[in-house]
Short mmCIF file of C-alpha atoms and ligand atoms in Angstrom, two decimals:
data_model
loop_
_atom_site.label_atom_id
_atom_site.label_comp_id
_atom_site.label_asym_id
_atom_site.label_seq_id
_atom_site.Cartn_x
_atom_site.Cartn_y
_atom_site.Cartn_z
CA MET A 1 75.70 97.98 73.78
CA ILE A 2 78.41 98.53 71.18
CA ASP A 3 77.66 97.54 67.62
CA PHE A 4 80.41 95.68 65.89
CA GLU A 5 80.90 93.55 62.85
CA THR A 6 82.24 90.05 63.22
CA PRO A 7 85.51 89.83 61.27
CA VAL A 8 85.30 87.79 58.09
CA LEU A 9 87.18 84.46 58.11
CA LYS A 10 89.98 84.62 55.56
CA GLU A 11 92.84 82.52 54.34
CA TYR A 12 95.13 82.28 57.36
CA PRO A 13 97.22 84.32 58.15
CA ILE A 14 96.33 87.87 57.12
CA ILE A 15 98.06 90.79 58.86
CA PRO A 16 95.63 93.70 59.02
CA LEU A 17 96.32 97.31 58.10
CA ILE A 18 96.52 99.23 61.33
CA GLN A 19 93.49 101.19 62.52
CA PRO A 20 94.61 103.54 65.31
CA GLY A 21 92.06 103.81 68.11
CA ALA A 22 89.92 100.96 66.76
CA MET A 23 89.48 99.49 70.25
CA ALA A 24 90.01 102.58 72.42
CA HIS A 25 86.35 102.33 73.51
CA SER A 26 86.80 98.79 74.86
CA LYS A 27 86.91 98.87 78.66
CA PRO A 28 85.54 96.41 81.19
CA TYR A 29 83.22 97.69 83.94
CA VAL A 30 85.10 99.12 86.91
CA ALA A 31 84.65 97.33 90.24
CA LYS A 32 82.49 99.15 92.79
CA GLN A 33 83.79 100.31 96.16
CA ASP A 34 82.49 97.45 98.33
CA LEU A 35 83.82 94.86 95.92
CA GLN A 36 87.28 96.44 95.80
CA GLU A 37 87.49 96.69 99.56
CA LYS A 38 86.28 93.12 100.04
CA ILE A 39 89.45 91.82 98.40
CA GLY A 40 91.83 94.31 99.98
CA PHE A 41 92.07 97.24 97.54
CA PRO A 42 90.96 100.90 97.83
CA GLY A 43 87.31 101.40 96.85
CA GLU A 44 87.93 104.11 94.26
CA LEU A 45 90.75 106.09 92.63
CA ILE A 46 92.73 107.45 95.57
CA ASP A 47 93.80 111.12 95.81
CA ASP A 48 97.55 110.52 95.61
CA TRP A 49 97.17 107.82 92.95
CA GLN A 50 100.19 108.88 90.85
CA GLU A 51 102.56 108.73 93.79
CA VAL A 52 101.20 105.38 94.98
CA ALA A 53 101.25 103.90 91.47
CA ILE A 54 104.89 104.87 90.91
CA LYS A 55 105.83 103.51 94.33
CA LYS A 56 104.07 100.23 93.52
CA MET A 57 105.83 100.07 90.14
CA GLY A 58 109.16 100.48 91.94
CA GLU A 59 108.28 97.68 94.35
CA LEU A 60 107.27 95.32 91.55
CA VAL A 61 110.39 96.03 89.52
CA SER A 62 112.69 95.56 92.49
CA LYS A 63 110.93 92.32 93.50
CA SER A 64 110.88 90.80 90.02
CA ARG A 65 114.18 90.74 88.17
CA ALA A 66 112.30 89.27 85.18
CA LEU A 67 109.97 92.27 84.99
CA MET A 68 112.93 94.67 85.04
CA VAL A 69 114.71 92.72 82.31
CA PHE A 70 111.54 92.70 80.18
CA LEU A 71 111.32 96.49 80.54
CA ASP A 72 114.99 97.13 79.84
CA THR A 73 115.62 94.66 77.03
CA CYS A 74 113.26 95.33 74.11
CA VAL A 75 115.18 96.35 70.97
CA LYS A 76 112.05 97.13 68.94
CA CYS A 77 112.83 94.39 66.44
CA GLY A 78 109.14 94.04 65.64
CA ALA A 79 109.05 90.24 65.73
CA CYS A 80 106.09 90.26 68.10
CA THR A 81 103.95 92.86 66.34
CA ASP A 82 101.70 90.48 64.40
CA LYS A 83 101.66 87.66 66.98
CA CYS A 84 98.80 88.81 69.20
CA HIS A 85 95.34 87.54 68.35
CA TYR A 86 93.84 90.84 69.54
CA PHE A 87 95.95 92.77 67.04
CA LEU A 88 95.08 90.34 64.24
CA GLY A 89 91.39 90.58 65.11
CA THR A 90 91.12 94.33 65.83
CA ALA A 91 93.97 96.03 63.87
CA ASP A 92 94.41 98.42 66.81
CA PRO A 93 98.17 99.19 67.01
CA TYR A 94 98.08 99.27 70.82
CA ASN A 95 97.27 95.56 70.58
CA MET A 96 100.70 94.89 69.12
CA PRO A 97 102.55 93.34 72.07
CA VAL A 98 105.45 95.78 71.90
CA ALA A 99 103.06 98.76 71.89
CA ARG A 100 101.16 97.32 74.85
CA GLN A 101 104.45 96.85 76.73
CA ASP A 102 105.48 100.41 75.87
CA LEU A 103 102.45 101.79 77.73
CA PHE A 104 104.16 100.45 80.85
CA ARG A 105 107.76 100.85 79.71
CA ASP A 106 107.45 104.55 78.86
CA VAL A 107 106.23 105.27 82.40
CA TYR A 108 108.92 103.04 83.91
CA ARG A 109 111.57 104.95 81.95
CA ARG A 110 110.21 108.31 83.12
CA TYR A 111 110.53 107.49 86.82
CA PHE A 112 113.22 104.81 87.06
CA THR A 113 115.93 105.63 84.51
CA PHE A 114 118.44 108.46 84.44
CA ALA A 115 117.66 109.44 80.85
CA GLY A 116 113.91 109.29 81.44
CA LYS A 117 114.15 111.48 84.53
CA HIS A 118 116.28 114.16 82.86
CA PHE A 119 115.51 113.97 79.11
CA PRO A 120 112.09 112.32 78.92
CA LYS A 121 111.23 113.50 75.39
CA LEU A 122 114.55 112.26 74.02
CA VAL A 123 113.93 108.68 75.17
CA GLY A 124 110.16 108.58 74.78
CA ALA A 125 109.55 108.49 78.53
CA LYS A 126 106.04 109.54 79.57
CA ASP A 127 104.28 110.76 82.69
CA LEU A 128 101.68 108.61 84.34
CA ASP A 129 98.83 111.08 83.85
CA LYS A 130 95.09 110.58 83.51
CA ASP A 131 95.30 109.94 79.74
CA MET A 132 97.93 107.28 80.31
CA LEU A 133 95.83 105.75 83.08
CA ASP A 134 92.89 105.46 80.65
CA LEU A 135 95.11 103.80 78.06
CA TRP A 136 96.35 101.35 80.70
CA TYR A 137 92.81 100.44 81.78
CA SER A 138 91.69 99.90 78.22
CA TYR A 139 94.65 98.07 76.71
CA PHE A 140 95.85 96.04 79.70
CA HIS A 141 92.32 94.64 79.60
CA GLN A 142 92.87 93.68 75.97
CA CYS A 143 95.64 91.22 76.83
CA SER A 144 94.63 87.70 77.79
CA GLN A 145 98.09 87.11 79.28
CA CYS A 146 98.45 84.18 76.88
CA ARG A 147 102.24 84.54 76.37
CA ARG A 148 102.10 83.84 72.61
CA CYS A 149 104.14 86.96 71.85
CA SER A 150 106.91 85.80 74.21
CA VAL A 151 107.46 82.66 72.09
CA TYR A 152 108.41 84.85 69.11
CA CYS A 153 110.45 87.48 70.99
CA PRO A 154 114.20 86.79 70.64
CA PHE A 155 114.59 87.79 74.31
CA GLY A 156 111.50 85.99 75.56
CA ILE A 157 109.92 89.24 76.76
CA ASP A 158 106.63 88.25 78.32
CA THR A 159 103.84 90.81 77.88
CA ALA A 160 101.66 88.73 80.20
CA GLU A 161 103.92 89.61 83.15
CA ILE A 162 103.75 93.29 82.23
CA SER A 163 99.94 93.15 81.97
CA MET A 164 99.70 91.48 85.37
CA ALA A 165 101.93 94.15 86.91
CA ALA A 166 99.85 96.92 85.32
CA ARG A 167 96.62 95.42 86.65
CA GLU A 168 98.13 95.05 90.10
CA ILE A 169 99.04 98.74 90.06
CA LEU A 170 95.54 99.67 88.83
CA ASN A 171 94.01 97.72 91.72
CA THR A 172 96.43 99.24 94.20
CA ILE A 173 95.23 102.75 93.33
CA GLY A 174 91.54 101.74 93.39
CA VAL A 175 90.78 101.00 89.72
CA GLY A 176 89.95 97.32 89.64
CA GLN A 177 87.96 95.38 87.08
CA LYS A 178 84.46 94.30 88.16
CA TYR A 179 84.39 90.83 86.60
CA CYS A 180 87.67 89.51 88.03
CA ASN A 181 87.26 91.09 91.43
CA GLU A 182 83.70 89.85 91.85
CA ILE A 183 84.84 86.31 91.13
CA ILE A 184 87.82 86.57 93.49
CA GLY A 185 85.46 87.72 96.25
CA LYS A 186 83.09 84.80 95.74
CA ALA A 187 85.90 82.24 95.59
CA GLN A 188 87.36 83.57 98.85
CA THR A 189 84.11 83.72 100.79
CA ILE A 190 81.94 80.92 99.40
CA GLY A 191 84.60 78.72 97.84
CA ASN A 192 83.73 78.96 94.17
CA ASN A 193 83.38 81.51 91.37
CA LEU A 194 79.65 80.95 90.98
CA GLY A 195 78.81 81.44 94.64
CA LEU A 196 77.28 77.93 94.83
CA PRO A 197 76.70 77.01 98.49
CA GLU A 198 77.18 73.44 99.77
CA PRO A 199 73.49 72.36 99.53
CA ALA A 200 73.24 73.47 95.88
CA LEU A 201 76.46 71.62 95.12
CA ALA A 202 75.26 68.45 96.86
CA ASP A 203 71.94 68.56 94.93
CA THR A 204 73.72 69.04 91.61
CA LEU A 205 76.05 66.09 92.23
CA GLU A 206 73.16 63.87 93.26
CA GLY A 207 71.33 64.78 90.05
CA LEU A 208 74.41 63.92 87.99
CA GLU A 209 74.74 60.53 89.69
CA GLU A 210 71.12 59.79 88.71
CA ASP A 211 71.80 60.88 85.11
CA ILE A 212 74.85 58.59 84.84
CA GLU A 213 72.94 55.63 86.26
CA GLU A 214 70.10 56.23 83.84
CA GLU A 215 72.52 56.39 80.91
CA THR A 216 74.82 53.48 81.83
CA GLY A 217 72.94 51.36 84.36
CA VAL A 218 75.95 51.73 86.67
CA LYS A 219 76.05 53.60 89.98
CA VAL A 220 78.93 56.02 89.58
CA ARG A 221 79.40 58.26 92.60
CA LEU A 222 80.30 61.95 92.75
CA PRO A 223 81.20 62.21 96.44
CA LEU A 224 81.29 65.50 98.32
CA ASP A 225 83.25 66.15 101.52
CA GLU A 226 83.99 62.46 101.99
CA LYS A 227 86.73 61.99 104.61
CA ASN A 228 89.76 59.81 103.99
CA ALA A 229 89.22 59.45 100.26
CA ASP A 230 92.52 59.05 98.38
CA ILE A 231 92.02 61.95 95.95
CA LEU A 232 90.69 65.48 96.38
CA LEU A 233 89.43 66.66 92.99
CA VAL A 234 89.51 70.43 92.61
CA THR A 235 87.72 71.50 89.47
CA PRO A 236 86.34 74.69 87.91
CA SER A 237 82.83 75.33 89.20
CA ALA A 238 81.56 75.53 85.60
CA ASP A 239 81.99 71.73 85.61
CA PHE A 240 79.09 71.42 88.04
CA PHE A 241 76.36 72.55 85.75
CA ALA A 242 77.17 74.12 82.38
CA GLU A 243 77.55 72.44 79.00
CA PRO A 244 80.07 71.42 77.74
CA HIS A 245 81.89 71.41 81.08
CA VAL A 246 79.60 69.07 83.00
CA ASP A 247 80.23 66.19 80.59
CA GLY A 248 83.89 66.52 81.53
CA LEU A 249 83.03 66.11 85.22
CA ILE A 250 81.02 63.00 84.37
CA GLY A 251 84.10 61.76 82.48
CA TYR A 252 86.37 62.26 85.53
CA ALA A 253 83.86 60.39 87.72
CA LYS A 254 83.77 57.48 85.29
CA VAL A 255 87.59 57.35 85.18
CA PHE A 256 87.86 57.21 88.98
CA HIS A 257 85.08 54.64 89.16
CA ALA A 258 86.52 52.40 86.44
CA ALA A 259 90.00 52.55 88.00
CA GLY A 260 88.69 51.87 91.50
CA LEU A 261 90.12 55.13 92.88
CA SER A 262 88.47 56.67 95.92
CA TRP A 263 87.93 60.43 95.53
CA THR A 264 85.96 63.37 96.73
CA LEU A 265 85.07 66.94 95.91
CA SER A 266 85.14 69.58 98.63
CA SER A 267 82.47 72.19 99.36
CA HIS A 268 85.16 74.37 100.98
CA ALA A 269 87.50 74.25 97.96
CA SER A 270 84.88 73.88 95.24
CA GLU A 271 86.84 75.92 92.72
CA ALA A 272 90.03 75.26 90.80
CA SER A 273 90.10 78.64 89.02
CA ASN A 274 92.21 81.32 90.64
CA PHE A 275 91.52 84.77 89.23
CA GLY A 276 94.15 86.28 91.53
CA LEU A 277 96.57 85.42 88.69
CA PHE A 278 94.78 87.70 86.25
CA ILE A 279 95.11 90.78 88.44
CA GLY A 280 98.70 89.93 89.38
CA SER A 281 97.77 89.62 93.06
CA TYR A 282 99.74 86.96 94.92
CA ASP A 283 97.82 87.77 98.12
CA ASN A 284 94.53 86.92 96.48
CA MET A 285 96.03 83.90 94.71
CA GLN A 286 97.28 82.66 98.06
CA LYS A 287 93.93 83.02 99.83
CA ILE A 288 92.23 80.87 97.19
CA SER A 289 95.10 78.34 97.23
CA MET A 290 94.93 78.05 101.01
CA ARG A 291 91.31 76.84 100.78
CA ILE A 292 92.62 73.85 98.81
CA ARG A 293 95.27 73.09 101.41
CA ASP A 294 92.72 73.43 104.24
CA ALA A 295 90.27 71.12 102.46
CA ALA A 296 92.98 68.51 101.81
CA LEU A 297 94.00 68.53 105.48
CA GLU A 298 90.42 68.48 106.76
CA LEU A 299 89.39 65.60 104.50
CA GLY A 300 92.59 63.61 105.05
CA VAL A 301 93.25 62.94 101.34
CA LYS A 302 96.53 61.63 99.90
CA ARG A 303 96.51 63.34 96.51
CA ILE A 304 95.24 66.57 94.92
CA VAL A 305 94.04 66.38 91.31
CA PHE A 306 92.95 69.37 89.22
CA GLY A 307 90.12 69.17 86.66
CA GLU A 308 90.17 70.73 83.20
CA CYS A 309 91.09 74.41 83.55
CA GLY A 310 94.07 76.10 81.91
CA HIS A 311 94.86 78.97 84.25
CA ALA A 312 93.93 76.94 87.35
CA TRP A 313 96.56 74.45 86.26
CA ARG A 314 99.06 77.27 85.55
CA VAL A 315 98.60 78.54 89.12
CA ALA A 316 98.60 75.04 90.60
CA TYR A 317 101.62 73.82 88.67
CA ASN A 318 103.72 76.94 89.24
CA PHE A 319 102.56 78.29 92.58
CA LEU A 320 100.47 75.89 94.70
CA ASN A 321 103.46 74.53 96.59
CA THR A 322 104.96 77.95 97.30
CA LEU A 323 101.66 79.69 98.07
CA ALA A 324 100.09 76.97 100.21
CA GLY A 325 102.78 74.35 100.84
CA PRO A 326 104.44 72.35 102.16
CA PHE A 327 102.19 69.45 101.23
CA ASP A 328 104.24 66.97 103.22
CA PHE A 329 101.04 65.34 104.50
CA LEU A 330 100.21 64.05 100.98
CA ASP A 331 101.49 60.87 99.32
CA GLN A 332 104.88 61.89 97.91
CA ASN A 333 104.77 59.11 95.28
CA TYR A 334 102.47 61.25 93.16
CA PRO A 335 103.09 64.70 91.68
CA ILE A 336 101.69 67.49 93.87
CA PRO A 337 99.43 68.65 92.36
CA GLN A 338 98.40 66.38 89.50
CA ASN A 339 96.25 67.12 86.45
CA ILE A 340 93.25 64.91 85.64
CA SER A 341 94.71 64.37 82.16
CA GLU A 342 97.90 62.98 83.74
CA VAL A 343 95.80 60.58 85.82
CA THR A 344 93.79 59.38 82.82
CA TYR A 345 96.87 59.12 80.58
CA ASP A 346 98.69 57.05 83.18
CA LEU A 347 95.69 54.69 83.49
CA ILE A 348 95.51 54.36 79.70
CA GLN A 349 99.24 53.56 79.54
CA ARG A 350 98.77 50.84 82.14
CA ASN A 351 95.71 49.39 80.36
CA ALA A 352 93.67 50.09 83.46
CA LEU A 353 90.72 51.47 81.46
CA THR A 354 88.61 49.70 78.85
CA LEU A 355 87.90 52.14 76.04
CA ASP A 356 85.62 51.77 73.04
CA LYS A 357 86.72 54.34 70.47
CA SER A 358 83.68 53.73 68.29
CA ALA A 359 81.54 55.46 70.93
CA ASN A 360 82.89 58.72 69.48
CA ASP A 361 82.47 57.73 65.83
CA ASP A 362 79.80 60.39 65.35
CA LYS A 363 82.52 63.05 65.66
CA VAL A 364 85.57 64.17 63.68
CA LEU A 365 87.83 65.94 66.17
CA THR A 366 90.47 68.58 66.42
CA PHE A 367 92.17 69.91 69.57
CA HIS A 368 92.67 73.42 70.91
CA ASP A 369 95.75 73.78 73.16
CA SER A 370 95.02 75.98 76.16
CA CYS A 371 97.59 78.81 76.36
CA ASN A 372 98.01 78.34 80.10
CA VAL A 373 98.85 74.67 79.64
CA ALA A 374 100.86 75.05 76.42
CA ARG A 375 102.93 78.07 77.47
CA GLY A 376 102.29 78.52 81.18
CA SER A 377 102.80 75.05 82.65
CA ARG A 378 103.68 71.43 81.93
CA MET A 379 102.17 68.00 82.19
CA GLY A 380 103.81 64.65 82.75
CA ASP A 381 107.51 64.02 83.18
CA VAL A 382 108.63 64.22 79.55
CA ALA A 383 109.45 67.36 77.56
CA GLY A 384 106.36 68.58 75.74
CA GLY A 385 104.13 66.37 77.88
CA GLN A 386 101.47 69.08 77.91
CA PHE A 387 101.07 68.58 74.13
CA ILE A 388 101.49 64.81 74.10
CA ILE A 389 99.13 63.84 76.92
CA PRO A 390 95.86 65.36 75.70
CA ARG A 391 96.50 64.20 72.13
CA GLU A 392 97.25 60.66 73.26
CA ILE A 393 94.02 60.63 75.28
CA ILE A 394 92.08 61.82 72.23
CA LYS A 395 93.67 59.15 70.04
CA ALA A 396 92.86 56.47 72.62
CA THR A 397 89.20 57.49 72.73
CA CYS A 398 88.25 58.23 69.11
CA ASN A 399 88.99 57.13 65.55
CA HIS A 400 88.92 60.49 63.76
CA PHE A 401 91.36 63.16 64.92
CA TYR A 402 93.09 65.91 62.91
CA ASP A 403 95.36 68.60 64.35
CA MET A 404 95.08 72.16 63.12
CA ALA A 405 97.97 73.72 61.16
CA ASP A 406 101.37 73.42 62.86
CA ASP A 407 101.86 77.16 63.32
CA THR A 408 98.59 77.43 65.26
CA ILE A 409 99.02 74.62 67.79
CA LYS A 410 101.26 73.58 70.68
CA GLU A 411 103.47 76.49 71.87
CA ALA A 412 102.28 78.60 68.91
CA THR A 413 98.66 78.03 69.82
CA PHE A 414 96.31 80.96 69.39
CA CYS A 415 94.44 82.04 72.49
CA CYS A 416 90.67 81.48 72.48
CA GLY A 417 90.32 85.24 73.07
CA GLY A 418 88.59 85.00 76.45
CA GLY A 419 91.44 84.24 78.87
CA GLY A 420 93.19 86.49 81.36
CA GLY A 421 90.00 87.67 83.08
CA LEU A 422 88.33 88.92 79.89
CA LEU A 423 85.50 86.36 79.78
CA THR A 424 82.82 88.92 80.47
CA ASP A 425 79.93 90.22 78.39
CA ASP A 426 81.15 93.82 78.68
CA LEU A 427 84.10 92.71 76.51
CA VAL A 428 82.21 90.62 73.99
CA GLU A 429 83.40 92.64 70.97
CA LEU A 430 87.02 92.09 72.02
CA ARG A 431 86.34 88.41 72.65
CA VAL A 432 84.76 87.86 69.24
CA LYS A 433 87.49 89.74 67.38
CA GLY A 434 90.26 88.15 69.43
CA ALA A 435 88.97 84.70 68.51
CA LEU A 436 89.51 85.38 64.80
CA PRO A 437 92.88 83.60 64.33
CA ARG A 438 91.66 80.48 66.14
CA MET A 439 88.42 80.49 64.14
CA GLU A 440 90.41 80.78 60.90
CA ALA A 441 92.58 77.82 61.86
CA LEU A 442 89.45 75.87 62.81
CA LYS A 443 87.74 76.67 59.52
CA GLN A 444 90.74 75.32 57.64
CA VAL A 445 90.58 71.95 59.39
CA VAL A 446 86.80 71.84 59.01
CA ASP A 447 87.12 72.47 55.27
CA ASN A 448 90.03 70.05 54.77
CA HIS A 449 88.99 67.15 57.01
CA GLY A 450 85.31 67.59 57.83
CA VAL A 451 86.05 68.24 61.50
CA THR A 452 82.81 68.46 63.49
CA HIS A 453 84.05 69.12 67.05
CA MET A 454 86.89 70.91 68.81
CA VAL A 455 88.18 69.42 72.06
CA ALA A 456 89.41 71.72 74.84
CA ILE A 457 90.91 71.21 78.30
CA CYS A 458 90.17 74.61 79.78
CA ALA A 459 86.92 75.90 81.27
CA ILE A 460 87.55 79.42 79.96
CA CYS A 461 88.32 78.20 76.43
CA LYS A 462 85.13 76.11 76.45
CA SER A 463 82.96 79.02 77.65
CA GLN A 464 84.60 81.46 75.27
CA PHE A 465 84.17 79.22 72.23
CA SER A 466 80.56 78.43 73.12
CA LYS A 467 79.92 82.18 73.08
CA VAL A 468 81.90 83.25 70.01
CA MET A 469 81.58 80.27 67.64
CA PRO A 470 78.05 81.22 66.52
CA TYR A 471 79.38 84.63 65.43
CA TYR A 472 81.58 82.78 62.93
CA GLY A 473 78.90 80.37 61.74
CA PHE A 474 79.93 77.39 63.88
CA GLU A 475 77.49 75.68 66.26
CA MET A 476 78.12 76.35 69.93
CA ASP A 477 77.93 72.64 70.81
CA GLN A 478 80.93 71.95 68.59
CA VAL A 479 83.33 72.48 71.51
CA ILE A 480 83.61 69.59 73.92
CA SER A 481 85.59 68.57 77.01
CA LEU A 482 88.47 66.13 76.68
CA HIS A 483 86.94 64.03 79.42
CA GLN A 484 83.61 63.98 77.64
CA LEU A 485 85.35 61.89 74.99
CA VAL A 486 86.80 59.68 77.73
CA GLY A 487 83.40 59.42 79.42
CA ASN A 488 81.76 58.38 76.15
CA ALA A 489 84.40 55.77 75.36
CA ILE A 490 84.91 54.23 78.78
CA VAL A 491 83.32 50.82 79.24
CA LEU A 492 81.92 50.42 82.75
CA ASN A 493 81.31 47.07 84.32
CA ARG A 494 77.53 46.76 84.72
CA SER A 495 77.80 44.28 87.59
CA GLU A 496 79.40 46.97 89.80
S1 LIG B 1 100.35 87.92 76.10
FE1 LIG B 1 98.92 87.25 74.48
S2 LIG B 1 97.22 88.71 74.59
FE2 LIG B 1 98.96 89.64 75.68
S3 LIG B 1 100.02 90.84 74.14
FE3 LIG B 1 101.02 88.84 74.14
S4 LIG B 1 99.93 87.68 72.52
FE4 LIG B 1 98.65 89.47 73.04
S1 LIG B 2 109.90 90.77 69.77
FE1 LIG B 2 110.71 91.31 71.82
S2 LIG B 2 112.45 92.69 71.39
FE2 LIG B 2 111.26 92.56 69.50
S3 LIG B 2 109.81 94.29 69.62
FE3 LIG B 2 108.73 92.55 70.48
S4 LIG B 2 109.15 92.64 72.69
FE4 LIG B 2 110.66 93.98 71.69
#
């Protein structure tokens, strides 16, 4: 276990003095042989790894024009250097986005540019040797693929895409990360990240139905594998049991119940998260996406709705149709797929829900934008809908809401520090330090407005904050699901 000091919360923003090598020790556990092979990669570092890695890099660059442009375009203007939460929290210069990109770019130059091939020293081109491989493993697992740096780059260079490509190459030569690959394996074979089989899921849902009835006196159902329901809800498996996620699931159930919408969960597609994104593997992303298509067909639903999860929504919004479509068997009058927040917002707009804001009067709220929603996807059919919709839901369900400072929200939002496949205990130092800018922005709104709770719409953000908030002196139950607020405020008809 590595000893580390939690950074001290300061006046935001403070740019740290660089500390070379400060996080060189930070590396996630490497995936074991059986795990690697289970999801289609070599079990350990292969003999001809350099050759294979360069070949893979060539394939990725020729397939993705964007990746090539990102590698060719940087003018070293420095605008991104202080925009990464991991740099702000660790002071390690390799956590400056441009330096992280250069780990990849220098190798790309060496093998794919004329100058790099013939005058490598002159243009800073570098061999992909064992030292470089170690740097890649360490620092491409210190990027949560949040895309914040791309917002500030005059050319929109997206370090997230470069990190994904690097991780795909690492996996291709047999150096995968244990946490992500374990989860991908479980989602592909059992249907969810936690490895919850159907009976455990059914028991959990039954228990939740009893809890809701005890609390409200109303029978609200959480149906599983119900054929011919209108809506298939695909939600992160954390929603089935862990606080604060489960209160979100109860909120979705109450929304469907109050609006008279028929819905079901699926034991085959009991996971919205898709960790294939984090390792840049479209094959693995597709396998998980196909389970959702198969479940929708098997159950005969008309709509697919995703629960609260940032990266699941990024994959669904951007890729579900191409990876697992066409979804021509669904009702084309609704977006395919749809986010639960869009469903709730639409019902609120149409006055189809009765909401009592005073039910949340014991809380003063702020909102954390999920990177994958803010910068990786959209919601609704108006520009900026992904920022408007959650805030409008909060305002409709509580009386006391204060946003954090403008330069820390919406498209400038700071990552929670646990995204991109880094939500693992072997990276806890990185996670705590990477949360620093968000914790500083939170402290400001706590001090200025007496905020007591932070609302989130992403399972990873919720888990990450629950873990790191105590390090900064906040209570772990101060992060709550958006649909927990809705669930608290919704007035159910007792005669039902
Ligand atoms: S994508 Fe996010 S985590 Fe990665 S370098 Fe950019 S700001 Fe840092
Ligand atoms: S902001 Fe863009 S162009 Fe400037 S150094 Fe960073 S990546 Fe390069």
